[in-house]
PDB file of C-alpha atoms in Angstrom:
ATOM      1  CA  UNK A1188      53.529  26.874 -14.960  1.00 44.00           C
ATOM      2  CA  UNK A1189      51.773  23.734 -16.043  1.00 42.00           C
ATOM      3  CA  UNK A1190      48.916  24.285 -18.498  1.00 41.00           C
ATOM      4  CA  UNK A1191      45.528  23.152 -17.259  1.00 41.00           C
ATOM      5  CA  UNK A1192      44.338  19.786 -18.547  1.00 41.00           C
ATOM      6  CA  UNK A1193      41.859  20.529 -21.311  1.00 38.00           C
ATOM      7  CA  UNK A1194      39.728  18.570 -23.732  1.00 39.00           C
ATOM      8  CA  UNK A1195      38.862  19.715 -27.234  1.00 38.00           C
ATOM      9  CA  UNK A1196      35.181  20.083 -28.135  1.00 41.00           C
ATOM     10  CA  UNK A1197      33.333  21.416 -31.143  1.00 36.00           C
ATOM     11  CA  UNK A1198      31.064  24.458 -30.960  1.00 37.00           C
ATOM     12  CA  UNK A1199      27.940  24.846 -33.093  1.00 37.00           C
ATOM     13  CA  UNK A1200      30.028  26.565 -35.829  1.00 37.00           C
ATOM     14  CA  UNK A1201      32.381  23.662 -36.120  1.00 38.00           C
ATOM     15  CA  UNK A1202      35.275  25.684 -34.768  1.00 39.00           C
ATOM     16  CA  UNK A1203      37.339  23.896 -32.102  1.00 40.00           C
ATOM     17  CA  UNK A1204      36.889  25.233 -28.540  1.00 36.00           C
ATOM     18  CA  UNK A1205      38.662  24.510 -25.346  1.00 39.00           C
ATOM     19  CA  UNK A1206      36.772  22.660 -22.497  1.00 37.00           C
ATOM     20  CA  UNK A1207      38.248  22.311 -19.049  1.00 44.00           C
ATOM     21  CA  UNK A1208      37.757  19.282 -16.774  1.00 45.00           C
ATOM     22  CA  UNK A1209      35.404  21.229 -14.438  1.00 42.00           C
ATOM     23  CA  UNK A1210      33.194  22.084 -17.473  1.00 38.00           C
ATOM     24  CA  UNK A1211      33.168  18.463 -18.485  1.00 39.00           C
ATOM     25  CA  UNK A1212      32.075  17.402 -14.994  1.00 38.00           C
ATOM     26  CA  UNK A1213      29.316  19.992 -14.816  1.00 40.00           C
ATOM     27  CA  UNK A1214      28.097  18.945 -18.289  1.00 35.00           C
ATOM     28  CA  UNK A1215      28.030  15.242 -17.245  1.00 34.00           C
ATOM     29  CA  UNK A1216      26.151  16.127 -14.006  1.00 36.00           C
ATOM     30  CA  UNK A1217      23.623  18.110 -16.000  1.00 38.00           C
ATOM     31  CA  UNK A1218      23.014  15.177 -18.336  1.00 36.00           C
ATOM     32  CA  UNK A1219      22.802  12.653 -15.532  1.00 39.00           C
ATOM     33  CA  UNK A1220      20.516  14.820 -13.337  1.00 54.00           C
ATOM     34  CA  UNK A1221      17.182  13.541 -14.498  1.00 82.00           C
ATOM     35  CA  UNK A1222      15.263  14.626 -11.421  1.00 93.00           C
ATOM     36  CA  UNK A1223      12.268  16.666 -12.693  1.00 93.00           C
ATOM     37  CA  UNK A1224      11.696  18.379  -9.361  1.00 93.00           C
ATOM     38  CA  UNK A1225      15.129  20.036  -9.140  1.00 93.00           C
ATOM     39  CA  UNK A1226      15.770  23.683 -10.202  1.00 91.00           C
ATOM     40  CA  UNK A1227      12.277  25.063  -9.930  1.00 93.00           C
ATOM     41  CA  UNK A1228      10.821  27.732  -7.684  1.00 92.00           C
ATOM     42  CA  UNK A1229       9.040  26.539  -4.588  1.00 91.00           C
ATOM     43  CA  UNK A1230       6.158  28.950  -5.178  1.00 91.00           C
ATOM     44  CA  UNK A1231       4.820  30.715  -8.258  1.00 91.00           C
ATOM     45  CA  UNK A1232       1.671  31.708 -10.093  1.00 91.00           C
ATOM     46  CA  UNK A1233       1.016  31.011 -13.757  1.00 93.00           C
ATOM     47  CA  UNK A1234      -1.745  31.745 -16.175  1.00 92.00           C
ATOM     48  CA  UNK A1235      -4.647  29.434 -16.532  1.00 91.00           C
ATOM     49  CA  UNK A1236      -3.659  28.174 -19.956  1.00 92.00           C
ATOM     50  CA  UNK A1237      -0.795  26.217 -18.275  1.00 94.00           C
ATOM     51  CA  UNK A1238      -2.001  22.754 -17.007  1.00 95.00           C
ATOM     52  CA  UNK A1239      -1.080  21.239 -13.666  1.00 96.00           C
ATOM     53  CA  UNK A1240       1.569  18.440 -13.576  1.00 97.00           C
ATOM     54  CA  UNK A1241       0.573  14.835 -13.157  1.00 97.00           C
ATOM     55  CA  UNK A1242       2.528  12.053 -11.451  1.00 96.00           C
ATOM     56  CA  UNK A1243       3.707   9.048 -13.475  1.00 96.00           C
ATOM     57  CA  UNK A1244       4.241   5.785 -11.562  1.00 97.00           C
ATOM     58  CA  UNK A1245       7.321   3.824 -12.213  1.00 97.00           C
ATOM     59  CA  UNK A1246       7.007   1.276  -9.347  1.00 96.00           C
ATOM     60  CA  UNK A1247       4.672  -0.420  -8.688  1.00 96.00           C
ATOM     61  CA  UNK A1248       2.820  -0.033 -12.028  1.00 94.00           C
ATOM     62  CA  UNK A1249      -0.912   0.671 -11.571  1.00 93.00           C
ATOM     63  CA  UNK A1250      -3.141  -2.145 -12.657  1.00 92.00           C
ATOM     64  CA  UNK A1251      -6.924  -1.945 -12.059  1.00 85.00           C
ATOM     65  CA  UNK A1252      -7.475  -5.618 -13.019  1.00 89.00           C
ATOM     66  CA  UNK A1253      -4.625  -7.140 -11.025  1.00 91.00           C
ATOM     67  CA  UNK A1254      -3.436  -4.644  -8.410  1.00 94.00           C
ATOM     68  CA  UNK A1255       0.081  -5.173  -7.026  1.00 95.00           C
ATOM     69  CA  UNK A1256      -0.119  -7.637  -4.172  1.00 94.00           C
ATOM     70  CA  UNK A1257       1.623  -7.450  -0.771  1.00 94.00           C
ATOM     71  CA  UNK A1258       1.561  -9.729   2.223  1.00 93.00           C
ATOM     72  CA  UNK A1259       0.825  -8.042   5.615  1.00 91.00           C
ATOM     73  CA  UNK A1260       3.591  -8.365   8.065  1.00 87.00           C
ATOM     74  CA  UNK A1261       6.130  -9.637   5.578  1.00 87.00           C
ATOM     75  CA  UNK A1262       6.379  -7.435   2.473  1.00 85.00           C
ATOM     76  CA  UNK A1263       7.951  -4.042   2.056  1.00 90.00           C
ATOM     77  CA  UNK A1264       6.792  -1.524  -0.561  1.00 95.00           C
ATOM     78  CA  UNK A1265       9.079   0.782  -2.638  1.00 97.00           C
ATOM     79  CA  UNK A1266       7.214   3.580  -4.431  1.00 98.00           C
ATOM     80  CA  UNK A1267       8.948   5.269  -7.373  1.00 98.00           C
ATOM     81  CA  UNK A1268       7.521   8.056  -9.539  1.00 98.00           C
ATOM     82  CA  UNK A1269       8.374  10.798 -11.929  1.00 97.00           C
ATOM     83  CA  UNK A1270       6.767  13.766 -13.564  1.00 96.00           C
ATOM     84  CA  UNK A1271       7.019  15.683 -16.849  1.00 95.00           C
ATOM     85  CA  UNK A1272       9.672  18.373 -16.220  1.00 94.00           C
ATOM     86  CA  UNK A1273       8.104  20.650 -18.737  1.00 94.00           C
ATOM     87  CA  UNK A1274       4.697  20.474 -17.038  1.00 95.00           C
ATOM     88  CA  UNK A1275       5.954  20.823 -13.498  1.00 96.00           C
ATOM     89  CA  UNK A1276       6.954  24.466 -12.827  1.00 96.00           C
ATOM     90  CA  UNK A1277       6.859  24.496  -9.004  1.00 96.00           C
ATOM     91  CA  UNK A1278       8.960  22.363  -6.726  1.00 96.00           C
ATOM     92  CA  UNK A1279       6.981  20.943  -3.814  1.00 97.00           C
ATOM     93  CA  UNK A1280       8.087  21.679  -0.356  1.00 96.00           C
ATOM     94  CA  UNK A1281       7.537  18.062   0.556  1.00 97.00           C
ATOM     95  CA  UNK A1282       5.684  15.010  -0.605  1.00 98.00           C
ATOM     96  CA  UNK A1283       3.444  12.691   1.439  1.00 98.00           C
ATOM     97  CA  UNK A1284       2.779   9.092   0.494  1.00 98.00           C
ATOM     98  CA  UNK A1285      -0.342   7.772   2.281  1.00 98.00           C
ATOM     99  CA  UNK A1286      -2.650   4.751   1.837  1.00 97.00           C
ATOM    100  CA  UNK A1287      -6.341   4.687   2.420  1.00 96.00           C
ATOM    101  CA  UNK A1288      -8.240   1.317   3.074  1.00 92.00           C
ATOM    102  CA  UNK A1289     -11.814   0.652   2.147  1.00 86.00           C
ATOM    103  CA  UNK A1290     -12.960   1.897   5.563  1.00 88.00           C
ATOM    104  CA  UNK A1291     -11.297   5.262   4.717  1.00 87.00           C
ATOM    105  CA  UNK A1292      -8.612   4.779   7.420  1.00 91.00           C
ATOM    106  CA  UNK A1293      -5.373   6.492   6.316  1.00 94.00           C
ATOM    107  CA  UNK A1294      -1.882   5.196   6.905  1.00 94.00           C
ATOM    108  CA  UNK A1295       1.060   7.618   6.269  1.00 95.00           C
ATOM    109  CA  UNK A1296       3.808   5.614   4.534  1.00 96.00           C
ATOM    110  CA  UNK A1297       6.338   8.358   4.213  1.00 97.00           C
ATOM    111  CA  UNK A1298       6.895  12.090   4.134  1.00 98.00           C
ATOM    112  CA  UNK A1299       9.850  12.890   1.804  1.00 98.00           C
ATOM    113  CA  UNK A1300      11.497  16.010   0.495  1.00 97.00           C
ATOM    114  CA  UNK A1301       9.906  17.774  -2.379  1.00 96.00           C
ATOM    115  CA  UNK A1302      12.662  16.613  -4.782  1.00 96.00           C
ATOM    116  CA  UNK A1303      12.289  12.861  -3.890  1.00 97.00           C
ATOM    117  CA  UNK A1304      11.311  10.457  -6.614  1.00 97.00           C
ATOM    118  CA  UNK A1305      10.842   7.376  -4.349  1.00 97.00           C
ATOM    119  CA  UNK A1306       9.746   6.346  -0.917  1.00 98.00           C
ATOM    120  CA  UNK A1307       9.921   3.114   1.133  1.00 96.00           C
ATOM    121  CA  UNK A1308       7.361   1.646   3.410  1.00 95.00           C
ATOM    122  CA  UNK A1309       8.301  -1.121   5.834  1.00 92.00           C
ATOM    123  CA  UNK A1310       4.954  -2.945   6.441  1.00 89.00           C
ATOM    124  CA  UNK A1311       6.843  -5.867   8.071  1.00 86.00           C
ATOM    125  CA  UNK A1312       7.524  -3.773  11.176  1.00 86.00           C
ATOM    126  CA  UNK A1313       4.338  -1.715  11.656  1.00 86.00           C
ATOM    127  CA  UNK A1314       3.282  -0.942  15.226  1.00 85.00           C
ATOM    128  CA  UNK A1315       0.783  -3.187  16.813  1.00 83.00           C
ATOM    129  CA  UNK A1316      -1.505  -0.107  17.413  1.00 84.00           C
ATOM    130  CA  UNK A1317      -1.921   0.341  13.701  1.00 83.00           C
ATOM    131  CA  UNK A1318      -2.586  -3.075  12.144  1.00 87.00           C
ATOM    132  CA  UNK A1319      -3.381  -3.343   8.443  1.00 90.00           C
ATOM    133  CA  UNK A1320      -6.591  -4.811   7.207  1.00 90.00           C
ATOM    134  CA  UNK A1321      -6.936  -7.172   4.278  1.00 92.00           C
ATOM    135  CA  UNK A1322      -8.242  -5.358   1.242  1.00 94.00           C
ATOM    136  CA  UNK A1323      -7.534  -2.803  -1.441  1.00 95.00           C
ATOM    137  CA  UNK A1324      -5.686   0.406  -0.580  1.00 96.00           C
ATOM    138  CA  UNK A1325      -5.633   3.575  -2.583  1.00 97.00           C
ATOM    139  CA  UNK A1326      -2.145   5.197  -2.635  1.00 98.00           C
ATOM    140  CA  UNK A1327      -2.081   8.937  -2.350  1.00 98.00           C
ATOM    141  CA  UNK A1328       0.836  11.219  -3.185  1.00 98.00           C
ATOM    142  CA  UNK A1329       0.463  14.946  -2.583  1.00 98.00           C
ATOM    143  CA  UNK A1330       2.503  18.049  -1.799  1.00 97.00           C
ATOM    144  CA  UNK A1331       2.264  20.376   1.135  1.00 97.00           C
ATOM    145  CA  UNK A1332      -1.174  21.579   0.097  1.00 96.00           C
ATOM    146  CA  UNK A1333      -2.836  18.288   1.031  1.00 97.00           C
ATOM    147  CA  UNK A1334      -4.712  15.531  -0.877  1.00 96.00           C
ATOM    148  CA  UNK A1335      -7.671  17.738  -1.804  1.00 94.00           C
ATOM    149  CA  UNK A1336      -5.612  20.555  -3.329  1.00 96.00           C
ATOM    150  CA  UNK A1337      -7.236  22.514  -6.145  1.00 94.00           C
ATOM    151  CA  UNK A1338      -5.649  22.070  -9.557  1.00 93.00           C
ATOM    152  CA  UNK A1339      -3.221  24.951 -10.076  1.00 96.00           C
ATOM    153  CA  UNK A1340      -1.174  25.750 -13.267  1.00 96.00           C
ATOM    154  CA  UNK A1341       2.347  24.323 -13.048  1.00 96.00           C
ATOM    155  CA  UNK A1342       1.816  22.708  -9.605  1.00 97.00           C
ATOM    156  CA  UNK A1343       1.774  18.914  -8.855  1.00 98.00           C
ATOM    157  CA  UNK A1344      -1.687  17.420  -8.829  1.00 97.00           C
ATOM    158  CA  UNK A1345      -2.468  15.025  -5.910  1.00 98.00           C
ATOM    159  CA  UNK A1346      -2.486  11.530  -7.296  1.00 98.00           C
ATOM    160  CA  UNK A1347      -4.607   8.568  -6.252  1.00 96.00           C
ATOM    161  CA  UNK A1348      -4.457   6.268  -9.349  1.00 96.00           C
ATOM    162  CA  UNK A1349      -2.415   3.601  -7.753  1.00 97.00           C
ATOM    163  CA  UNK A1350      -4.275   0.764  -5.918  1.00 97.00           C
ATOM    164  CA  UNK A1351      -2.440  -2.000  -4.030  1.00 96.00           C
ATOM    165  CA  UNK A1352      -3.857  -5.149  -2.485  1.00 95.00           C
ATOM    166  CA  UNK A1353      -2.961  -6.397   1.030  1.00 93.00           C
ATOM    167  CA  UNK A1354      -3.451 -10.022   1.954  1.00 92.00           C
ATOM    168  CA  UNK A1355      -2.848 -12.225   4.947  1.00 88.00           C
ATOM    169  CA  UNK A1356      -2.771 -16.014   5.494  1.00 77.00           C
ATOM    170  CA  UNK A1357      -4.045 -17.825   8.528  1.00 58.00           C
ATOM    171  CA  UNK A1358      -1.476 -19.655  10.683  1.00 49.00           C
ATOM    172  CA  UNK A1359      -1.434 -23.441  10.399  1.00 42.00           C
ATOM    173  CA  UNK A1360      -2.798 -25.183  13.476  1.00 45.00           C
ATOM    174  CA  UNK A1361      -0.771 -28.397  14.166  1.00 46.00           C
ATOM    175  CA  UNK A1362      -2.149 -31.572  15.826  1.00 47.00           C
ATOM    176  CA  UNK A1363      -0.172 -30.906  18.974  1.00 51.00           C
ATOM    177  CA  UNK A1364      -1.604 -27.354  19.258  1.00 49.00           C
ATOM    178  CA  UNK A1365      -4.038 -26.702  22.107  1.00 50.00           C
ATOM    179  CA  UNK A1366      -6.665 -25.658  19.544  1.00 46.00           C
ATOM    180  CA  UNK A1367      -6.595 -29.165  18.032  1.00 43.00           C
ATOM    181  CA  UNK A1368      -8.689 -31.658  20.097  1.00 47.00           C
ATOM    182  CA  UNK A1369      -9.032 -35.174  18.634  1.00 45.00           C
ATOM    183  CA  UNK A1370     -11.082 -36.476  21.646  1.00 43.00           C
ATOM    184  CA  UNK A1371     -13.520 -33.462  21.804  1.00 42.00           C
ATOM    185  CA  UNK A1372     -16.218 -35.126  19.720  1.00 39.00           C
ATOM    186  CA  UNK A1373     -15.858 -38.353  21.742  1.00 40.00           C
ATOM    187  CA  UNK A1374     -16.390 -36.431  25.005  1.00 45.00           C
ATOM    188  CA  UNK A1375     -19.364 -34.527  23.542  1.00 44.00           C
ATOM    189  CA  UNK A1376     -21.037 -37.878  22.517  1.00 48.00           C
ATOM    190  CA  UNK A1377     -20.517 -39.406  25.959  1.00 49.00           C
ATOM    191  CA  UNK A1378     -21.922 -36.326  27.619  1.00 50.00           C
ATOM    192  CA  UNK A1379     -24.941 -36.352  25.336  1.00 49.00           C
ATOM    193  CA  UNK A1380     -25.658 -40.076  26.054  1.00 53.00           C
ATOM    194  CA  UNK A1381     -25.416 -39.537  29.832  1.00 58.00           C
ATOM    195  CA  UNK A1382     -27.658 -36.556  29.896  1.00 58.00           C
ATOM    196  CA  UNK A1383     -30.327 -38.030  27.596  1.00 61.00           C
ATOM    197  CA  UNK A1384     -30.616 -41.539  29.004  1.00 66.00           C
ATOM    198  CA  UNK A1385     -32.736 -40.696  32.129  1.00 67.00           C
ATOM    199  CA  UNK A1386     -35.079 -38.628  29.883  1.00 65.00           C
ATOM    200  CA  UNK A1387     -35.516 -41.554  27.444  1.00 68.00           C
ATOM    201  CA  UNK A1388     -36.281 -43.965  30.237  1.00 74.00           C
ATOM    202  CA  UNK A1389     -38.881 -41.682  31.746  1.00 72.00           C
ATOM    203  CA  UNK A1390     -40.444 -41.200  28.322  1.00 67.00           C
ATOM    204  CA  UNK A1391     -40.636 -44.976  27.771  1.00 71.00           C
ATOM    205  CA  UNK A1392     -42.306 -45.598  31.125  1.00 77.00           C
ATOM    206  CA  UNK A1393     -44.844 -42.955  30.342  1.00 73.00           C
ATOM    207  CA  UNK A1394     -45.713 -44.480  26.964  1.00 77.00           C
ATOM    208  CA  UNK A1395     -46.025 -47.959  28.555  1.00 74.00           C
ATOM    209  CA  UNK A1396     -48.328 -46.668  31.299  1.00 74.00           C
ATOM    210  CA  UNK A1397     -50.551 -44.853  28.734  1.00 73.00           C
ATOM    211  CA  UNK A1398     -50.939 -48.002  26.681  1.00 76.00           C
ATOM    212  CA  UNK A1399     -51.944 -50.008  29.761  1.00 75.00           C
ATOM    213  CA  UNK A1400     -54.538 -47.523  30.798  1.00 75.00           C
ATOM    214  CA  UNK A1401     -56.060 -47.288  27.313  1.00 72.00           C
ATOM    215  CA  UNK A1402     -56.224 -51.099  27.021  1.00 72.00           C
ATOM    216  CA  UNK A1403     -58.121 -51.414  30.297  1.00 73.00           C
ATOM    217  CA  UNK A1404     -60.609 -48.753  29.172  1.00 73.00           C
ATOM    218  CA  UNK A1405     -61.304 -50.405  25.945  1.00 73.00           C
ATOM    219  CA  UNK A1406     -61.687 -53.924  27.390  1.00 63.00           C
TER     220      UNK A1406
END
């Protein structure tokens, strides 16, 4: 019988211990698994001395002075976040990423599993029935309890600290486009001349007649 392939490690006491390949793999997975949402209960109650957990944005980075800028109809947005694993004690059932414009209209960008740490929003292919407006949008991330959930110990707080800006550029109107009319002003001038000439002639005749009458009365 072939002996199992083992690697030698060192215990806390300094004595050599045997570590199998499966143990090494599990240890590596444990180290690489940095998802703070994994391995927690989906529902629990804690004492009030435990604070709620708060989201930390990794991408895009919140900037109140110069919010991240995206072009409507072209850009795509990738959201990435994390949370303090020691503060978060309850795994969300799901996470919703939504954006609210200045008119309080809300666009749902994504609904992802409760263990997700990122979401993608393709604003280059939005339906025509839901066009985006130019302006600043507040990004909301919240769990199954909704955006107005009450702060609960160990639960994820709804987050609305990220603001992004949406902009659009007007399409260029070429000289061959039907909207461009180089002779429009010439036509307008000709029409104005034709319509005003009879009125001017009539006005001139009236002035001349009035002068003749006044001259005869004063003679």
